[in-house]
Coordinates of C-alpha atoms and ligand atoms in Angstrom, one line a residue:
M642 CA -0.1 -0.2 0.2
L643 CA 1.6 3.6 -1.0
R644 CA 0.9 6.0 0.9
Y645 CA 2.2 9.3 3.1
L646 CA 1.6 11.2 5.7
T647 CA 2.9 14.9 5.9
A648 CA 4.1 16.9 9.3
G649 CA 5.7 20.8 10.3
E650 CA 4.5 23.9 11.0
S651 CA 3.8 26.9 8.8
H652 CA 6.9 29.0 10.0
G653 CA 8.1 25.5 12.3
P654 CA 12.2 24.3 11.2
A655 CA 10.6 22.1 8.4
L656 CA 7.8 20.3 6.6
V657 CA 8.2 16.4 6.2
A658 CA 6.0 14.4 3.7
L659 CA 6.5 10.1 4.9
I660 CA 5.7 7.9 1.7
D661 CA 5.5 4.8 2.8
G662 CA 5.3 1.3 -0.1
F663 CA 7.3 3.3 -2.4
P664 CA 8.6 0.6 -4.2
A665 CA 12.4 0.0 -4.9
G666 CA 14.4 0.8 -8.0
L667 CA 13.3 4.0 -9.2
T668 CA 16.1 6.4 -9.9
V669 CA 14.5 9.7 -8.3
D670 CA 15.0 12.9 -10.2
Q671 CA 15.4 15.3 -8.0
A672 CA 15.5 18.5 -10.6
A673 CA 12.2 17.6 -11.7
L674 CA 10.7 17.1 -7.9
D675 CA 12.2 20.8 -6.7
H676 CA 10.9 22.5 -10.2
E677 CA 6.6 21.4 -9.3
L678 CA 7.8 22.7 -6.0
V679 CA 9.0 26.2 -7.4
R680 CA 6.2 26.1 -9.5
R681 CA 4.1 26.1 -6.6
Q682 CA 5.3 28.8 -5.0
G683 CA 4.4 30.8 -8.1
G684 CA 1.7 32.3 -10.3
Y685 CA 0.6 36.1 -10.0
G686 CA -0.9 37.3 -6.7
R687 CA 1.1 35.7 -3.8
G688 CA 2.3 36.5 -1.2
G689 CA 5.6 37.7 0.8
R690 CA 6.3 34.7 1.7
Q691 CA 7.7 33.3 -1.3
R692 CA 9.9 36.4 -1.6
I693 CA 11.4 34.4 1.7
E694 CA 11.2 30.3 0.4
T695 CA 13.1 28.9 -1.6
D696 CA 11.4 25.7 -2.1
S697 CA 13.7 22.4 -2.2
A698 CA 13.0 18.3 -1.1
T699 CA 16.1 16.5 0.7
F700 CA 15.5 13.5 1.1
L701 CA 16.1 12.2 4.6
S702 CA 15.5 8.1 4.5
G703 CA 14.9 5.6 1.5
L704 CA 17.2 6.5 -0.9
W705 CA 20.7 4.8 -2.4
R706 CA 22.3 6.8 -5.0
G707 CA 20.0 8.5 -6.2
V708 CA 17.6 5.0 -6.8
T709 CA 14.6 4.5 -3.9
L710 CA 15.5 1.6 -1.9
G711 CA 11.3 0.0 -0.8
S712 CA 12.0 1.9 2.6
P713 CA 10.0 4.8 4.0
L714 CA 11.2 7.8 2.3
A715 CA 11.5 11.1 4.3
L716 CA 11.2 14.5 2.2
E717 CA 12.0 17.4 3.7
V718 CA 11.2 21.2 2.5
I719 CA 12.8 23.9 4.8
N720 CA 11.2 26.6 6.1
R721 CA 13.3 29.9 6.2
D722 CA 10.8 32.0 7.9
A723 CA 11.4 29.6 11.0
K724 CA 10.1 32.1 13.5
L725 CA 7.5 30.1 15.6
E726 CA 8.8 30.4 18.8
R727 CA 8.9 34.2 18.4
L728 CA 5.6 34.7 17.8
E729 CA 2.5 35.6 19.4
D730 CA -1.1 34.0 19.4
V731 CA -3.9 35.4 17.5
D732 CA -6.9 36.8 19.4
R733 CA -9.3 37.9 16.6
P734 CA -10.2 34.3 14.8
R735 CA -10.2 34.9 10.8
P736 CA -13.6 34.0 8.9
G737 CA -12.9 31.2 7.0
H738 CA -10.1 29.7 8.2
A739 CA -9.2 26.9 11.2
D740 CA -8.8 29.8 13.7
L741 CA -12.4 29.0 15.0
A742 CA -12.9 26.2 15.6
G743 CA -9.7 24.5 16.0
A744 CA -9.1 26.0 18.8
V745 CA -12.3 25.5 20.5
K746 CA -11.7 21.6 19.3
H747 CA -8.6 21.7 20.7
L748 CA -9.5 24.1 24.3
G749 CA -6.1 25.7 22.9
S750 CA -4.3 29.0 21.3
V751 CA -5.5 29.9 17.5
R752 CA -1.5 30.1 17.1
S753 CA -1.7 26.5 17.0
V754 CA -4.3 25.4 15.2
L755 CA -3.4 28.1 12.2
E756 CA 0.6 26.8 11.7
R757 CA -1.0 23.5 10.8
A758 CA -4.2 24.9 8.9
S759 CA -1.6 26.6 6.6
A760 CA -1.9 26.0 3.3
R761 CA 2.0 25.8 3.3
E762 CA 1.1 22.0 4.8
T763 CA 1.2 21.6 0.8
A764 CA 4.3 22.1 0.0
A765 CA 4.9 18.5 1.3
R766 CA 2.3 17.2 -0.3
V767 CA 3.6 18.0 -3.7
A768 CA 6.8 17.4 -2.9
A769 CA 5.1 13.9 -2.6
G770 CA 2.8 13.6 -6.0
A771 CA 6.1 15.0 -7.6
L772 CA 7.7 11.7 -6.2
A773 CA 4.8 9.8 -7.3
R774 CA 5.0 10.9 -11.1
Q775 CA 8.2 9.8 -11.7
L776 CA 6.5 6.3 -10.5
L777 CA 3.8 6.7 -13.2
A778 CA 6.2 8.0 -15.7
V779 CA 7.8 4.8 -16.1
F780 CA 4.6 3.0 -17.2
G781 CA 3.5 6.0 -19.8
I782 CA 1.2 7.9 -17.8
D783 CA 1.4 11.6 -17.8
V784 CA -0.4 14.2 -15.5
A785 CA -1.1 18.2 -16.2
G786 CA -3.2 20.6 -14.3
W787 CA -4.0 24.3 -15.2
V788 CA -6.4 27.3 -14.1
V789 CA -9.2 26.9 -16.0
S790 CA -11.1 29.6 -13.9
L791 CA -10.4 32.5 -11.8
G792 CA -13.0 34.9 -10.0
D793 CA -15.5 35.4 -13.0
L794 CA -13.5 35.0 -15.6
E795 CA -13.5 31.7 -17.5
F796 CA -10.4 30.5 -19.6
G797 CA -11.5 26.4 -20.2
G798 CA -9.5 23.9 -21.8
R799 CA -7.7 23.0 -25.0
E800 CA -6.8 20.6 -26.6
G801 CA -3.7 18.6 -27.8
S802 CA -1.7 16.6 -25.9
L803 CA -0.7 17.1 -21.7
A804 CA 3.3 17.9 -23.2
E805 CA 2.0 20.7 -25.7
L806 CA -1.0 21.8 -23.6
R807 CA 1.7 22.1 -20.4
S808 CA 4.3 24.7 -22.4
L809 CA 1.0 26.4 -23.3
R810 CA 0.2 26.8 -19.7
D811 CA 4.1 27.0 -18.4
T812 CA 3.6 31.0 -20.6
S813 CA 0.5 31.4 -18.4
A814 CA 1.2 33.9 -15.5
I815 CA -1.4 32.1 -13.9
Y816 CA -1.1 28.9 -15.0
S817 CA -4.3 29.2 -17.6
L818 CA -4.2 27.8 -20.9
H819 CA -5.1 31.0 -22.4
P820 CA -1.5 33.4 -21.6
E821 CA -3.5 35.5 -24.5
R822 CA -5.7 36.3 -21.7
D823 CA -3.1 37.1 -19.1
P824 CA -3.1 41.0 -19.0
E825 CA -7.2 41.1 -18.4
V826 CA -6.5 38.9 -15.7
T827 CA -3.7 40.1 -13.5
E828 CA -5.0 43.6 -13.7
M829 CA -8.3 42.0 -12.2
I830 CA -6.1 40.5 -9.1
D831 CA -4.5 44.1 -8.7
R832 CA -7.7 45.9 -8.5
I833 CA -8.8 43.2 -6.0
G834 CA -5.7 43.1 -4.1
K835 CA -6.1 46.6 -4.0
E836 CA -9.4 46.3 -2.2
G837 CA -7.9 44.5 0.4
D838 CA -9.9 41.5 -0.7
T839 CA -8.8 38.2 -2.4
V840 CA -10.0 35.7 -5.0
G841 CA -10.8 31.9 -5.5
G842 CA -11.0 30.0 -8.8
I843 CA -11.1 26.5 -11.2
V844 CA -8.2 24.0 -11.6
E845 CA -8.4 21.2 -13.6
A846 CA -6.1 17.9 -13.3
Q847 CA -5.8 15.8 -16.3
V848 CA -4.0 12.1 -16.4
T849 CA -3.1 10.1 -19.2
G850 CA -1.8 6.8 -20.5
L851 CA -4.1 5.0 -17.7
P852 CA -4.3 1.2 -18.0
V853 CA -7.6 -0.2 -17.7
G854 CA -9.0 -1.1 -14.4
L855 CA -7.3 1.0 -11.6
G856 CA -9.5 1.4 -8.5
S857 CA -12.5 -0.9 -7.9
H858 CA -16.0 -1.1 -8.4
I859 CA -15.7 -4.0 -5.3
Q860 CA -15.7 -1.5 -1.8
W861 CA -16.7 1.8 -0.9
D862 CA -13.2 2.9 -0.3
R863 CA -11.1 1.1 -3.1
K864 CA -13.4 3.1 -5.8
L865 CA -10.4 5.4 -7.2
D866 CA -13.0 8.5 -7.8
G867 CA -14.1 8.4 -3.9
R868 CA -10.9 8.2 -3.2
L869 CA -10.0 11.4 -5.7
A870 CA -12.3 13.7 -4.5
Q871 CA -11.7 13.1 -0.3
A872 CA -7.9 14.1 -2.0
V873 CA -8.1 16.9 -3.3
M874 CA -11.2 17.9 -0.8
S875 CA -8.7 17.9 1.3
I876 CA -6.8 20.5 0.2
Q877 CA -6.7 23.9 2.1
A878 CA -9.7 26.2 0.9
I879 CA -11.6 23.7 -1.8
K880 CA -14.5 23.2 -1.5
G881 CA -16.1 21.5 -4.1
V882 CA -14.7 18.0 -6.9
E883 CA -16.2 17.4 -9.6
I884 CA -14.7 14.2 -12.2
G885 CA -15.6 14.4 -15.9
M886 CA -18.9 16.5 -16.7
G887 CA -19.6 16.3 -12.7
F888 CA -22.3 18.4 -11.5
E889 CA -23.7 19.3 -15.5
T890 CA -24.3 15.5 -15.9
A891 CA -27.3 16.4 -13.3
R892 CA -29.4 18.6 -16.0
R893 CA -29.0 16.5 -18.8
R894 CA -30.3 12.9 -19.7
G895 CA -28.6 10.3 -20.3
S896 CA -28.1 9.7 -23.4
E897 CA -26.6 13.0 -23.3
V898 CA -24.0 11.7 -20.9
H899 CA -22.8 8.3 -20.8
D900 CA -19.6 7.8 -23.3
E901 CA -21.1 5.6 -26.4
I902 CA -18.0 2.2 -26.7
G903 CA -16.5 1.3 -29.1
Y904 CA -13.8 -0.6 -30.9
D905 CA -10.3 0.2 -32.9
E906 CA -8.1 -2.8 -33.6
S907 CA -4.8 0.0 -34.3
L908 CA -5.4 0.8 -30.9
R909 CA -5.3 -2.7 -29.5
N910 CA -1.4 -2.6 -27.8
T911 CA -2.2 0.9 -26.1
P912 CA -3.0 0.5 -22.5
Q913 CA -6.7 1.6 -23.6
L914 CA -6.8 -2.0 -25.2
G915 CA -8.6 -0.9 -28.6
F916 CA -11.9 0.6 -26.3
V917 CA -12.7 3.8 -28.2
R918 CA -15.1 6.5 -27.0
P919 CA -16.6 9.6 -28.4
T920 CA -17.1 11.7 -25.7
N921 CA -15.0 11.2 -22.2
N922 CA -18.4 12.7 -19.9
A923 CA -17.3 10.0 -17.1
G924 CA -14.0 11.8 -17.1
G925 CA -12.3 8.4 -17.4
L926 CA -14.0 6.8 -14.6
E927 CA -16.4 4.3 -14.5
A928 CA -17.6 2.7 -11.3
G929 CA -14.4 3.7 -9.3
M930 CA -12.6 2.5 -12.1
T931 CA -10.1 4.1 -14.6
N932 CA -12.0 2.5 -18.2
G933 CA -8.2 3.8 -20.4
Q934 CA -9.5 7.3 -21.2
P935 CA -7.8 10.2 -19.7
L936 CA -9.1 11.5 -16.2
V937 CA -10.6 14.6 -16.0
L938 CA -11.3 16.0 -12.4
R939 CA -11.9 20.1 -11.6
A940 CA -11.5 22.1 -8.2
A941 CA -13.3 25.0 -6.3
M942 CA -11.1 26.8 -4.7
K943 CA -13.0 29.4 -2.0
P944 CA -10.9 32.7 -2.0
I945 CA -8.1 32.9 0.7
A946 CA -9.6 33.6 4.2
T947 CA -6.5 35.9 5.0
L948 CA -7.8 39.4 4.2
R949 CA -6.1 42.5 4.0
K950 CA -9.3 44.1 4.7
P951 CA -10.8 41.6 7.6
L952 CA -13.9 40.9 8.0
G953 CA -16.0 40.8 11.1
S954 CA -15.2 38.7 14.1
I955 CA -14.5 38.9 18.2
N956 CA -11.6 38.8 20.0
L957 CA -11.6 35.9 21.8
A958 CA -11.0 37.5 25.1
T959 CA -13.3 39.7 25.3
K960 CA -15.6 38.2 23.2
Q961 CA -16.7 41.8 21.4
P962 CA -16.6 42.7 18.0
E963 CA -12.9 43.4 16.2
S964 CA -11.8 43.2 13.1
A965 CA -10.5 39.4 11.8
A966 CA -6.7 39.2 12.6
Y967 CA -4.0 40.0 9.4
E968 CA -0.3 39.6 8.8
R969 CA -0.2 39.1 5.5
S970 CA -1.1 36.9 2.8
D971 CA -2.2 36.2 -1.1
V972 CA -4.4 37.9 -2.7
C973 CA -4.9 34.6 -5.1
A974 CA -3.1 31.4 -5.0
V975 CA -5.1 29.8 -7.1
S976 CA -2.3 29.2 -9.6
A977 CA -0.6 27.2 -7.2
C978 CA -3.6 25.4 -6.0
S979 CA -4.0 23.8 -10.0
V980 CA 0.6 22.4 -9.1
I981 CA -0.3 20.5 -5.6
V982 CA -4.4 19.4 -7.0
E983 CA -2.1 17.8 -9.8
N984 CA 0.3 16.4 -8.1
V985 CA -2.4 14.9 -5.0
V986 CA -4.1 13.7 -8.3
A987 CA -0.7 12.0 -9.4
F988 CA 0.0 10.2 -5.5
E989 CA -3.4 8.9 -5.7
V990 CA -2.9 7.4 -9.3
A991 CA 0.3 5.8 -8.2
A992 CA -1.6 4.8 -5.0
A993 CA -3.5 2.5 -7.3
L994 CA -1.3 1.7 -9.9
V995 CA 0.6 0.2 -7.2
E996 CA -1.7 -1.9 -5.5
K997 CA -2.9 -3.3 -9.0
F998 CA 0.5 -4.0 -9.8
G999 CA 2.8 -4.3 -6.8
G1000 CA 4.9 -2.2 -4.9
D1001 CA 7.7 -4.3 -3.3
S1002 CA 10.2 -2.7 -7.1
V1003 CA 9.7 -0.9 -10.2
E1004 CA 11.0 -3.9 -11.9
E1005 CA 8.1 -6.5 -11.2
M1006 CA 5.6 -3.9 -11.7
Q1007 CA 6.7 -3.9 -15.9
A1008 CA 6.7 -7.4 -15.7
R1009 CA 2.9 -7.4 -14.2
F1010 CA 1.6 -4.4 -16.2
E1011 CA 3.0 -6.3 -19.3
Q1012 CA 1.3 -9.6 -18.2
F1013 CA -1.7 -7.8 -17.4
H1014 CA -1.8 -6.4 -21.1
T1015 CA -1.3 -9.3 -22.3
L1016 CA -3.5 -11.5 -20.7
A1017 CA -6.3 -8.6 -20.6
R1018 CA -5.5 -8.2 -25.3
Q1019 CA -6.3 -12.7 -25.6
R1020 CA -10.2 -12.4 -24.2
Ligands
LIG186 C1 1.7 30.2 2.4 C2 2.0 30.3 3.4 C3 1.7 31.0 4.2 C4 0.9 31.6 3.8 C5 0.0 30.6 3.0 C6 0.4 30.2 2.2 O1 3.1 31.6 4.8 P1 2.4 32.9 6.5 O2 1.6 33.1 6.5 O3 3.9 33.2 6.2 O4 2.1 34.6 4.8 O5 1.3 32.8 2.7 O6 -1.1 30.8 4.0 C7 -2.6 30.8 3.2 C8 -2.7 30.7 2.1 C9 -3.2 30.6 4.8 O7 -4.6 31.1 4.2 O8 -3.0 30.0 5.3 C10 2.6 29.0 1.3 O9 3.2 28.2 1.3 O10 1.8 28.2 0.2

C-alpha cells in the first residue's frame, strides 16, 4: 500500500512528507521534483512569504545513490521563515480559516491551529506527488494541471497532448491554457488586491496513458473516484470536486451523458486496449475504475480567508466585536492550487497503480503491467 503523511508547521523548522510503500528501483530526478515545488510557489497574486522561501526537497531516508530502496522515504522542505517560537498568539479568529473551530476543539490557542492548517503544508504534499508522478512516468502515465477560471473570468481548456498543454500553461502568469488573457487577469488580481480582498477559482488536472482497471467497483473505500475526491477535497481552501462532466450530468439526459463504446484495432496495443469513446463525459472513471480514457478532475478553490481588509470577528478574550487578524496573505493562490491538485492526483493514481501491479519493485511492477495487458488482449 502506497500512502503518505505530512508533518510540520508553517513557521516551524521544516515540513516533512513520510511516504510508505514506495517501490524499490526508481531513479529519482531531484530537479524535476524541485521544479514542482518552485511552481507551487509561483503564479501571479502570491504574497510576501514566497519571496522568503526557496522550496527544495531533501531526502532524509529511503534513497541509495539516487535510487529508491523500497523503505520509507522522508522528504524535508526547509522553512526559511522559521520563527514559530517568537510568534505571538492570535486573538481574533479569521472567518473561513481553521482558527475558531480548531482553537475550541483543542481547548488551545489560535496560533497552534493556524500554523498547521496553513496551506504551507501543501509543499510537503507536492513533494510526495512529484515523486509519485516519476513512478507513473515509467508506465507512460502523464499528469498535468492548469487554471480554468479565476473569479468570474473563465478560460476553459484546449485540445492537445498534455506535453503541448503543459508548455502553453508554462507561458501563462496564472498557469491557464489561455496566456493571451493574462493581462486581463493580472489587472483583475491587482484591482482585488488594492481593495484588500482575495479571489478564488477553478483548477483542472488530467491524467493520460492510464491502464484500464485502476481502482475498484468492489468496495466503497477502494473506488478511485472516491479516493481522488477525498484527497483533493482535503487540500486547503477546496470547496468542491467534480470528475468529467461532474455537476452538469445532473441537468442532462442519460443519452447526452454516457460515452458510447467503440473498438479501434489499431489501438489494441495501447493501454486502452483498443476500446474507444467518442466523448469522455465520465472523465476516465466508471464505477470507481479507470476505463482507459484520460482522467479529468476539477476542483473549486474558495478565496483565501486572510484578508488585508478583514471581515468582522470577535476578540476571543473579551468576546467583543473586532476585525479579524491580518499579518500577510496572497491575493490569489489559484495557480499554486493547480500545482497542488495535479500532484495530489498523481499520488492517488500511483497508489492505485501499486495496488494493481504490486509495490515491491518497479521492475516487478513493469513485468506485471506487461503480463496484464497480454492477458487482457487475449480476451
Ligand atoms: C503559504 C505560506 C503562508 C501563507 C499561505 C500559504 O505563509 P505566511 O502565513 O507566512 O504568509 O502565505 O497560507 C495561507 C494561504 C493560509 O491561509 O494560511 C505557502 O507557502 O503556500
